[in-house]
Coordinates of C-alpha atoms and ligand atoms in Angstrom, one line a residue:
Chain A
M13 CA 0.0 0.0 0.0
T14 CA 1.4 3.4 -1.0
G15 CA 1.6 6.3 1.4
A16 CA -1.1 8.2 -0.5
L17 CA -3.4 5.2 -0.5
A18 CA -2.9 4.7 3.2
I19 CA -3.9 8.3 3.8
Q20 CA -6.9 7.8 1.6
Y21 CA -8.0 4.8 3.7
L22 CA -7.2 6.7 6.9
V23 CA -9.3 9.6 5.9
A24 CA -12.2 7.3 4.9
G25 CA -11.9 5.6 8.3
L26 CA -11.9 8.9 10.1
T27 CA -15.0 10.0 8.2
Y28 CA -17.0 6.9 9.3
G29 CA -15.3 7.0 12.6
T30 CA -16.6 10.5 13.5
I31 CA -20.1 9.4 12.6
Y32 CA -19.7 6.3 14.9
A33 CA -18.4 8.6 17.6
V34 CA -21.4 10.9 17.4
V35 CA -23.8 8.0 17.5
G36 CA -21.8 6.5 20.4
M37 CA -22.1 9.9 22.2
G38 CA -25.8 9.9 21.5
F39 CA -26.0 6.5 23.3
N40 CA -24.0 8.0 26.2
I41 CA -26.1 11.1 26.7
I42 CA -29.2 9.1 27.1
Y43 CA -27.5 6.4 29.1
N44 CA -25.9 9.0 31.4
T45 CA -29.2 10.7 32.4
T46 CA -31.4 7.7 32.4
G47 CA -29.5 4.4 32.4
I48 CA -31.3 3.5 29.2
I49 CA -29.5 2.1 26.2
N50 CA -31.6 3.6 23.3
F51 CA -31.3 1.3 20.4
A52 CA -33.3 3.8 18.3
Q53 CA -30.2 6.0 18.2
G54 CA -29.3 5.1 14.6
E55 CA -32.8 6.0 13.4
F56 CA -32.2 9.6 14.5
V57 CA -29.3 9.7 12.0
M58 CA -31.6 8.3 9.3
L59 CA -34.4 10.7 10.0
G60 CA -32.0 13.7 9.9
G61 CA -30.8 12.8 6.5
M62 CA -34.3 11.8 5.1
I63 CA -36.1 14.9 6.4
A64 CA -33.3 17.2 5.2
V65 CA -33.5 15.7 1.7
S66 CA -37.3 16.2 1.7
L67 CA -37.1 19.8 3.0
H68 CA -34.4 20.6 0.5
A69 CA -36.9 20.3 -2.2
I70 CA -38.5 23.5 -1.0
L71 CA -35.9 25.2 1.2
P72 CA -32.2 26.2 0.8
L73 CA -29.8 23.6 2.2
P74 CA -28.9 25.3 5.5
L75 CA -32.6 25.8 6.4
A76 CA -33.4 22.3 5.3
I77 CA -30.8 20.9 7.6
A78 CA -31.9 23.2 10.5
G79 CA -35.5 22.0 9.9
A80 CA -34.4 18.4 9.8
V81 CA -32.5 18.7 13.1
L82 CA -35.4 20.4 14.8
A83 CA -38.0 17.9 13.5
T84 CA -35.8 15.0 14.7
M85 CA -35.5 16.6 18.1
V86 CA -39.3 16.8 18.2
V87 CA -39.4 13.1 17.4
G88 CA -36.8 12.4 20.2
A89 CA -39.0 14.3 22.6
L90 CA -42.1 12.4 21.5
I91 CA -40.4 9.1 21.9
E92 CA -39.5 10.0 25.5
L93 CA -42.9 11.4 26.3
V94 CA -45.0 8.7 24.6
F95 CA -43.0 5.5 25.3
I96 CA -40.5 6.1 28.1
H97 CA -42.1 8.6 30.4
W98 CA -44.8 6.4 31.9
L99 CA -42.5 3.4 32.5
S100 CA -41.6 3.7 36.2
R101 CA -38.6 1.7 37.3
P102 CA -38.4 -0.3 34.1
T103 CA -36.0 -3.2 34.0
V104 CA -33.0 -3.1 31.7
L105 CA -34.4 -5.8 29.5
R106 CA -37.7 -4.1 29.2
M107 CA -36.1 -0.8 28.2
I108 CA -34.0 -2.6 25.6
I109 CA -37.1 -4.2 24.1
V110 CA -39.0 -1.0 24.1
T111 CA -36.2 1.0 22.3
I112 CA -35.7 -1.8 19.8
G113 CA -39.5 -1.7 19.2
I114 CA -39.3 2.1 18.7
S115 CA -36.5 1.7 16.2
I116 CA -38.5 -0.8 14.2
L117 CA -41.5 1.5 14.3
I118 CA -39.5 4.5 13.0
R119 CA -38.0 2.4 10.3
E120 CA -41.4 1.1 9.1
V121 CA -42.8 4.6 9.1
A122 CA -39.8 5.8 7.2
L123 CA -40.3 3.1 4.6
L124 CA -43.9 4.1 4.3
I125 CA -43.0 7.8 3.7
W126 CA -39.8 7.6 1.7
G127 CA -39.8 4.1 0.2
H128 CA -36.8 1.9 -0.4
N129 CA -35.0 4.5 -2.5
V130 CA -31.6 5.8 -1.5
R131 CA -31.7 9.6 -1.0
V132 CA -28.9 12.1 -1.2
L133 CA -28.2 15.7 -0.3
P134 CA -25.9 17.8 -2.5
Y135 CA -22.3 18.4 -1.4
F136 CA -22.2 21.4 1.0
T137 CA -19.4 22.9 -0.9
G138 CA -18.1 21.8 -4.3
N139 CA -19.4 18.6 -5.8
E140 CA -18.7 14.9 -6.2
I141 CA -15.5 15.3 -8.2
S142 CA -14.0 18.3 -6.4
A143 CA -11.2 17.2 -4.1
I144 CA -8.5 18.6 -1.8
D145 CA -5.1 17.3 -2.1
L146 CA -3.6 16.0 1.2
L147 CA -0.2 14.5 1.0
G148 CA -1.0 13.0 -2.3
A149 CA -4.4 11.6 -1.3
R150 CA -7.6 13.2 -2.7
I151 CA -10.1 14.1 -0.2
S152 CA -13.6 15.2 -0.8
P153 CA -14.5 18.6 0.8
Q154 CA -17.6 16.9 2.3
V155 CA -15.3 14.8 4.4
L156 CA -13.9 17.9 6.0
W157 CA -17.5 19.0 6.7
V158 CA -18.2 15.7 8.4
V159 CA -15.1 15.8 10.5
A160 CA -15.5 19.5 11.4
V161 CA -19.2 19.4 12.2
C162 CA -18.8 16.2 14.3
A163 CA -15.8 17.5 16.1
A164 CA -17.6 20.7 16.9
M165 CA -20.6 18.7 18.2
V166 CA -18.3 16.7 20.4
A167 CA -16.6 19.7 21.7
L168 CA -19.8 21.6 22.4
T169 CA -21.6 18.8 24.2
T170 CA -18.5 18.1 26.3
A171 CA -18.4 21.8 27.2
F172 CA -22.1 21.7 27.9
F173 CA -21.9 18.8 30.3
Q174 CA -18.8 20.2 32.0
W175 CA -19.5 23.8 32.3
T176 CA -23.2 24.7 32.2
M177 CA -25.6 24.2 35.1
L178 CA -28.1 22.3 32.8
G179 CA -25.3 19.9 31.8
R180 CA -24.3 19.4 35.4
Q181 CA -27.9 18.7 36.3
M182 CA -28.0 16.0 33.7
R183 CA -24.8 14.5 35.0
A184 CA -26.2 14.7 38.5
C185 CA -29.2 12.6 37.4
A186 CA -26.8 10.0 36.0
S187 CA -24.6 10.1 39.0
N188 CA -27.3 9.6 41.7
Q189 CA -31.0 9.5 41.1
V190 CA -31.9 10.0 44.8
G191 CA -29.4 12.8 45.2
A192 CA -30.8 14.5 42.1
A193 CA -34.4 14.2 43.5
V194 CA -33.6 15.6 46.9
C195 CA -31.8 18.6 45.2
G196 CA -35.2 19.3 43.6
L197 CA -33.9 18.8 40.1
P198 CA -36.5 18.5 37.4
I199 CA -35.6 14.9 36.6
R200 CA -38.4 14.2 34.2
R201 CA -37.6 17.2 32.1
L202 CA -33.9 16.4 32.1
V203 CA -34.7 12.9 30.8
T204 CA -36.8 14.4 28.0
L205 CA -34.0 16.8 27.3
S206 CA -31.4 14.0 27.0
F207 CA -33.6 12.4 24.2
V208 CA -33.9 15.7 22.5
L209 CA -30.2 16.5 22.6
S210 CA -29.3 13.0 21.4
A211 CA -31.8 13.1 18.6
G212 CA -30.5 16.5 17.5
M213 CA -26.9 15.3 17.4
G214 CA -27.8 12.2 15.5
A215 CA -29.8 14.2 13.0
L216 CA -27.1 16.7 12.3
A217 CA -24.6 13.9 11.8
G218 CA -27.2 12.3 9.4
C219 CA -27.3 15.5 7.4
V220 CA -23.5 16.0 7.0
V221 CA -22.9 12.4 6.0
C222 CA -25.8 12.1 3.6
P223 CA -23.9 13.4 0.6
I224 CA -21.2 10.8 1.0
T225 CA -23.0 7.7 2.4
Y226 CA -26.5 8.4 1.1
T227 CA -29.5 7.8 3.3
Q228 CA -31.9 4.9 3.2
Y229 CA -34.7 4.0 5.6
G230 CA -32.9 1.0 7.0
M231 CA -29.5 2.6 7.7
G232 CA -30.2 3.1 11.4
T233 CA -29.7 -0.5 12.5
G234 CA -26.2 -0.8 11.3
L235 CA -25.3 2.5 12.8
A236 CA -26.9 1.6 16.1
I237 CA -24.7 -1.5 16.3
K238 CA -21.6 0.5 15.4
G239 CA -22.5 3.3 17.9
F240 CA -23.2 0.7 20.6
T241 CA -19.9 -1.0 19.9
V242 CA -18.2 2.4 20.2
A243 CA -20.0 3.3 23.4
I244 CA -19.1 0.0 25.0
L245 CA -15.5 0.2 23.7
G246 CA -15.1 3.7 25.1
G247 CA -16.6 2.7 28.4
L248 CA -20.4 3.2 28.7
G249 CA -21.1 6.8 29.7
N250 CA -17.6 8.0 28.8
S251 CA -18.0 10.6 26.0
L252 CA -14.4 11.2 25.1
G253 CA -13.9 7.4 25.3
A254 CA -16.6 7.1 22.7
V255 CA -14.9 9.5 20.4
A256 CA -11.6 7.7 20.6
A257 CA -13.3 4.4 20.1
G258 CA -15.4 5.7 17.2
L259 CA -12.3 6.9 15.3
L260 CA -10.5 3.7 16.1
L261 CA -13.4 1.5 14.8
G262 CA -13.7 3.7 11.7
I263 CA -10.0 3.3 10.9
I264 CA -10.0 -0.4 11.6
E265 CA -13.0 -0.9 9.3
S266 CA -11.5 1.1 6.6
F267 CA -8.2 -0.9 6.6
T268 CA -10.1 -4.2 6.8
V269 CA -12.0 -3.2 3.7
S270 CA -8.7 -2.5 2.0
Q271 CA -7.5 -6.0 2.7
L272 CA -10.7 -8.1 2.7
P273 CA -13.9 -8.2 0.8
T274 CA -16.3 -5.4 1.7
A275 CA -18.8 -7.9 3.2
F276 CA -16.5 -8.3 6.2
K277 CA -16.8 -4.7 7.1
D278 CA -19.7 -5.2 9.6
T279 CA -18.3 -8.4 10.8
V280 CA -15.3 -6.5 12.2
S281 CA -17.4 -4.3 14.5
I282 CA -19.5 -7.2 15.7
A283 CA -16.4 -9.2 16.5
I284 CA -14.9 -6.2 18.3
L285 CA -18.2 -5.7 20.2
L286 CA -18.3 -9.4 21.3
G287 CA -14.6 -9.3 22.2
V288 CA -14.9 -6.2 24.3
L289 CA -18.1 -7.5 26.0
L290 CA -16.3 -10.7 26.9
L291 CA -12.9 -9.4 27.8
R292 CA -13.2 -5.8 28.9
P293 CA -16.8 -5.0 29.6
S294 CA -15.8 -1.7 31.2
G295 CA -14.3 -0.5 28.0
L296 CA -10.8 0.2 26.7
F297 CA -10.1 3.3 28.7
G298 CA -9.1 2.6 32.3
A299 CA -11.2 1.5 35.2
R300 CA -14.0 3.9 34.8
V301 CA -16.5 1.1 35.3
A302 CA -20.1 2.2 34.5
T303 CA -21.8 2.0 37.8
R304 CA -25.4 2.9 38.3
A305 CA -27.5 2.6 41.4
Chain B
M9 CA -44.2 23.5 60.4
L10 CA -44.9 19.8 59.7
R11 CA -47.9 17.8 60.6
I12 CA -48.5 14.2 59.6
R13 CA -51.8 12.6 60.2
N14 CA -52.6 8.9 60.0
L15 CA -50.1 8.2 57.3
D16 CA -50.0 4.8 55.6
A17 CA -47.2 4.2 53.1
G18 CA -45.2 1.3 51.7
Y19 CA -43.7 -0.3 48.6
G20 CA -45.8 -2.4 46.2
S21 CA -47.8 -4.9 48.3
L22 CA -45.7 -4.2 51.4
T23 CA -47.2 -1.7 53.9
V24 CA -44.4 -0.2 56.0
L25 CA -46.0 2.7 57.8
R26 CA -49.4 2.4 59.6
R27 CA -51.3 5.4 60.8
V28 CA -48.3 7.4 61.7
S29 CA -49.0 10.8 63.2
I30 CA -46.2 13.2 64.1
H31 CA -45.7 17.0 64.2
V32 CA -42.7 19.3 64.2
K33 CA -43.0 22.9 65.4
P34 CA -40.9 25.8 64.0
G35 CA -37.5 26.0 65.6
E36 CA -37.6 22.5 67.1
I37 CA -35.2 19.6 66.7
V38 CA -37.2 16.4 66.7
A39 CA -35.7 13.0 66.7
I40 CA -37.3 9.7 65.5
V41 CA -35.6 6.6 66.8
G42 CA -36.3 3.0 66.0
A43 CA -34.7 -0.3 65.0
N44 CA -33.6 -1.5 61.6
G45 CA -36.5 -1.7 59.2
A46 CA -38.9 0.2 61.4
G47 CA -39.7 2.5 58.6
K48 CA -37.8 5.6 59.6
S49 CA -36.3 6.2 56.1
T50 CA -39.7 5.4 54.5
L51 CA -41.3 8.1 56.7
L52 CA -38.8 10.8 55.6
K53 CA -39.0 9.6 51.9
T54 CA -42.8 9.9 52.1
I55 CA -42.6 13.5 53.5
V56 CA -40.4 14.6 50.6
G57 CA -42.5 12.8 48.0
L58 CA -40.1 10.0 47.0
V59 CA -42.6 7.5 48.3
R60 CA -46.3 8.2 47.8
P61 CA -48.6 7.9 50.8
R62 CA -51.5 5.4 50.6
A63 CA -53.6 7.3 53.1
G64 CA -53.3 10.1 55.5
E65 CA -52.0 13.6 55.0
V66 CA -48.6 15.4 55.1
L67 CA -49.1 19.1 55.9
F68 CA -46.0 21.2 55.3
E69 CA -46.6 24.7 56.6
G70 CA -50.3 24.2 56.4
T71 CA -50.4 22.8 52.8
D72 CA -51.0 19.2 52.0
V73 CA -48.0 18.0 50.0
S74 CA -48.9 14.3 49.8
R75 CA -49.5 14.6 46.1
T76 CA -46.9 17.2 45.4
P77 CA -43.8 16.3 43.3
T78 CA -40.5 16.2 45.2
E79 CA -39.2 19.2 43.2
A80 CA -41.9 21.4 44.5
I81 CA -41.6 20.2 48.1
V82 CA -37.9 21.0 48.1
R83 CA -38.6 24.3 46.5
A84 CA -41.2 25.0 49.3
G85 CA -38.4 24.6 51.8
C86 CA -38.3 21.0 52.9
S87 CA -35.0 19.2 52.3
L88 CA -33.8 15.7 53.0
V89 CA -30.3 14.5 53.6
P90 CA -30.9 11.0 52.5
E91 CA -29.7 7.8 54.1
G92 CA -26.2 6.9 52.7
R93 CA -25.6 10.5 51.8
Q94 CA -26.3 10.0 48.0
V95 CA -23.7 12.6 47.0
F96 CA -22.8 12.9 43.2
A97 CA -19.8 10.7 43.5
D98 CA -18.2 11.5 40.1
M99 CA -18.7 15.3 40.5
T100 CA -16.6 17.7 42.5
V101 CA -17.5 18.9 45.9
W102 CA -18.2 22.4 44.4
E103 CA -20.5 21.0 41.8
N104 CA -22.4 19.1 44.4
L105 CA -23.0 22.3 46.4
L106 CA -24.0 24.2 43.2
L107 CA -26.5 21.5 42.4
G108 CA -27.9 21.8 45.9
A109 CA -28.6 25.5 45.1
H110 CA -30.9 24.5 42.2
V111 CA -34.1 25.6 43.8
Q112 CA -32.6 28.9 44.8
R113 CA -31.7 29.8 41.2
G114 CA -32.9 33.2 40.2
K115 CA -33.6 34.2 43.8
G116 CA -30.3 35.6 45.2
G117 CA -28.3 36.0 42.0
R118 CA -24.6 35.5 41.9
A119 CA -24.0 37.4 45.1
G120 CA -26.6 35.2 46.9
L121 CA -25.0 32.0 45.6
Q122 CA -21.5 33.2 46.8
A123 CA -22.9 34.1 50.2
D124 CA -24.5 30.6 50.5
L125 CA -21.3 28.9 49.5
D126 CA -19.4 31.0 52.1
R127 CA -22.0 30.1 54.7
I128 CA -21.6 26.4 54.1
C129 CA -17.8 26.6 54.1
G130 CA -18.0 28.4 57.4
L131 CA -20.0 25.5 58.8
F132 CA -17.9 22.8 57.1
P133 CA -14.4 24.3 56.5
V134 CA -13.2 20.9 55.1
L135 CA -15.5 21.3 52.1
A136 CA -13.7 24.5 51.1
E137 CA -10.4 22.7 51.2
R138 CA -11.7 19.9 49.1
R139 CA -13.7 21.9 46.7
R140 CA -12.0 20.4 43.6
Q141 CA -12.0 16.8 44.8
L142 CA -14.5 14.3 43.5
A143 CA -17.2 13.7 46.1
G144 CA -16.8 9.9 45.8
T145 CA -13.2 10.2 47.1
L146 CA -14.2 11.9 50.3
S147 CA -14.2 10.1 53.6
G148 CA -17.6 9.0 55.1
G149 CA -17.6 12.0 57.5
E150 CA -16.8 14.4 54.7
Q151 CA -19.4 13.0 52.5
Q152 CA -22.0 13.4 55.3
M153 CA -20.9 17.0 55.6
L154 CA -21.2 17.5 51.9
A155 CA -24.7 16.0 51.8
M156 CA -25.7 18.3 54.6
G157 CA -24.1 21.3 52.9
R158 CA -25.8 20.4 49.6
A159 CA -29.2 20.3 51.4
L160 CA -28.5 23.6 53.2
M161 CA -27.8 25.3 49.8
A162 CA -31.5 25.1 49.2
H163 CA -32.3 27.3 52.3
P164 CA -34.6 24.6 53.8
R165 CA -36.9 25.8 56.6
L166 CA -37.2 22.1 57.5
L167 CA -34.1 20.1 57.3
M168 CA -34.5 16.3 57.6
L169 CA -31.5 14.1 58.3
D170 CA -31.6 10.3 57.8
E171 CA -29.1 8.6 60.0
P172 CA -26.3 11.3 59.7
S173 CA -24.1 9.3 62.1
M174 CA -24.2 6.0 60.2
G175 CA -20.8 4.4 59.9
L176 CA -18.9 7.3 61.4
A177 CA -16.4 7.4 64.2
P178 CA -17.6 8.7 67.6
L179 CA -15.6 11.9 67.3
I180 CA -17.0 12.7 63.9
V181 CA -20.5 11.8 65.1
R182 CA -20.1 14.5 67.8
D183 CA -19.0 17.0 65.2
I184 CA -22.0 16.2 63.1
F185 CA -24.5 16.6 66.0
D186 CA -22.8 19.9 67.0
I187 CA -23.4 21.1 63.5
V188 CA -27.0 20.0 63.7
V189 CA -27.4 22.2 66.8
R190 CA -25.8 25.1 65.0
I191 CA -28.0 24.7 62.0
S192 CA -31.0 24.8 64.3
A193 CA -29.7 27.9 66.0
A194 CA -29.3 29.5 62.6
G195 CA -33.1 29.2 62.1
S196 CA -33.8 25.9 60.4
T197 CA -36.2 23.4 62.0
V198 CA -34.6 19.9 62.1
L199 CA -36.2 16.4 61.9
L200 CA -33.7 13.8 62.7
V201 CA -33.9 10.0 62.2
E202 CA -31.4 7.9 64.1
Q203 CA -30.5 4.5 65.4
N204 CA -28.0 6.2 67.5
A205 CA -30.8 7.1 69.9
R206 CA -28.7 8.6 72.7
S207 CA -26.8 11.1 70.6
A208 CA -30.0 12.1 68.7
L209 CA -32.1 12.6 71.9
K210 CA -29.3 14.6 73.5
V211 CA -29.6 17.3 70.8
A212 CA -33.3 17.0 70.2
H213 CA -36.1 18.8 72.0
R214 CA -38.6 16.0 71.5
G215 CA -38.7 12.5 70.1
Y216 CA -40.8 9.7 68.7
V217 CA -40.2 6.0 68.8
L218 CA -41.1 4.2 65.7
E219 CA -41.6 0.4 65.9
T220 CA -42.5 -1.7 62.9
G221 CA -44.2 1.1 61.2
T222 CA -46.2 2.7 64.1
I223 CA -45.4 5.3 66.6
T224 CA -45.3 3.6 70.0
M225 CA -44.0 6.4 72.2
Q226 CA -43.4 10.1 72.2
G227 CA -42.3 12.8 74.5
T228 CA -39.6 15.3 75.4
S229 CA -36.0 14.1 75.0
E230 CA -35.6 14.0 78.8
E231 CA -38.7 11.8 79.1
L232 CA -37.6 9.4 76.5
L233 CA -34.0 9.2 77.8
A234 CA -35.4 8.4 81.2
N235 CA -37.9 5.9 80.0
R236 CA -37.1 2.3 80.9
D237 CA -38.4 0.8 77.7
V238 CA -36.5 3.2 75.6
Q239 CA -33.4 2.6 77.6
R240 CA -33.7 -1.1 77.2
A241 CA -34.5 -1.2 73.5
Y242 CA -32.5 1.7 72.2
L243 CA -29.9 3.0 74.6
G244 CA -28.2 -0.3 75.1
K245 CA -28.7 -0.5 78.8
D246 CA -30.1 -3.6 80.5
A247 CA -31.6 -3.7 83.9
N248 CA -28.4 -4.9 85.6
E249 CA -26.3 -2.2 84.2
E250 CA -28.9 0.2 85.3
S251 CA -28.8 -1.0 88.9
E252 CA -25.0 -1.2 89.0
R253 CA -24.7 2.4 87.7
G254 CA -23.3 4.5 90.5
A255 CA -21.0 7.3 89.5
P256 CA -21.0 8.1 85.7
Ligands
ATP428 N1 -37.5 0.5 47.8 C1 -38.0 -0.4 48.6 N2 -38.8 -1.4 48.0 C2 -39.3 -2.3 48.8 N3 -39.2 -2.4 50.1 C3 -38.5 -1.5 50.8 C4 -37.9 -0.4 50.0 N4 -37.2 0.4 50.9 C5 -37.4 -0.2 52.1 N5 -38.2 -1.3 52.0 C6 -38.7 -2.1 53.2 O1 -39.4 -1.2 54.0 C7 -39.1 -1.6 55.4 C8 -38.7 -0.3 56.1 O2 -37.5 0.2 55.5 P1 -36.9 1.6 56.0 O3 -35.7 1.8 55.1 O4 -37.9 2.6 56.0 O5 -36.4 1.2 57.5 P2 -35.5 2.1 58.4 O6 -36.2 2.2 59.7 O7 -35.0 3.3 57.8 O8 -34.3 1.0 58.7 P3 -32.7 1.3 58.9 O9 -32.6 1.8 60.3 O10 -32.1 0.0 58.6 O11 -32.3 2.4 57.9 C9 -38.1 -2.6 55.4 O12 -38.7 -3.8 55.6 C10 -37.5 -2.6 54.0 O13 -37.2 -3.9 53.6
MG429 MG1 -33.2 3.9 57.2

């Protein structure tokens, strides 16, 4: 493999990796406030892309994207209010079944609305053939968009959780439910907010990747598996861990595809997921074991 | 301040409290003593809305709060320092205190918040020293102080403490009870639940004995401390020891 080709694969890996990182972070945001693993996470990405494509028929691209993100946030809020809210003290198994049910529901509705067809947004800048030269490798400008937008999202959410009072309240819910309650924190609203935030992040990611990966009604399942792998790999609840794990998974996949038939791409992440669950269930990064009361 | 009438509460099919009636007057320190599993924690959790009563009423400053969400009860000035402290372990001491001030947001502004933090640090100097430390790495006594500081950030008119002395060395227990007296002197009413009946009754004005979900005795602290049944059951004195007791 030449240097330029290696960079090409590396960049492709980073592109997918940032998406996985964002989906993984989406898992973490909801897990952190509620203890729920939301398997409908991938559907947020799909919805973002689909809605943006539809809105782009009547609106300029930036507005279409903003609209898609907002609409998906509303879906996130509805999911929480309709399906999650009334479940008091649900078991983990029940929550997993409920969120998988929700993801199937969203997928079927998407199939009904948008059909089987693959949809695509135009490149944000330039077009399919424009490319930037990086050390001999040719990189699509959209890749830079993906990486930049996802990096900005990661940085902003990290800052949000670290420095704002609302972010601290959400962390407090995650840290200790009873403690959060006796502080008078609005726990129910914070839980809804975590779904809204996570839906918005997924949708924005879905918009920026749409020109490269295209969007189809069923794309959420694969992404949910990748995002879940990444969240586990990074240590459930650990956002920066998810980012590192996301990039790692993206790059590993990309180089696997360079050596093996494409069909093995998804096998890799499932193998990694199983391996981590068996060998290091607390994730790659240190002893930050996910503990929840 | 607080009046509970004929309260029934429990979990699922289990009834823990049966026809419990107690009251707390403004400025008082009231202790509730009782054995493991008597329902002391359940009683406090019911007052603050973490457990819903099956029957009876909980009047806080004249309003029935038995259907009010915890958020609103805390906002109304009734705070609980829960059993086992329940601090936010993976957040700093400072963040824990800031979160305690949640219901005060928008009331005193930045200056008010700073004044509250200064007040808490005056009461618990160790919290100021450890402000950047993660709460989970504090010692048990420090965590208890943090939990109390966090509750005080909400300016409670009624502060409820669930076994503040649990698992602490005698010296620290004395510090904690000293602080309870100071909190009371500073104007908060205190409702205290303890297995450590002697320490609790020493600082309290009045007390109740809770046995398997019902109040079986009540009176001033002096009365309860002098009561034979209380002594035998909760103060660890048996009849022999009592008769042998000459000089202290
Ligand atoms: N969340 C819960 N679900 C079901 N039962 C519970 C729950 N919490 C407490 N109980 C039961 O209620 C009864 C009273 O418990 P509670 O915690 O109020 O006792 P306590 O007087 O505080 O005891 P301790 O001194 O050990 O703290 C016990 O039998 C306990 O098993
Ligand atoms: Mg208890």
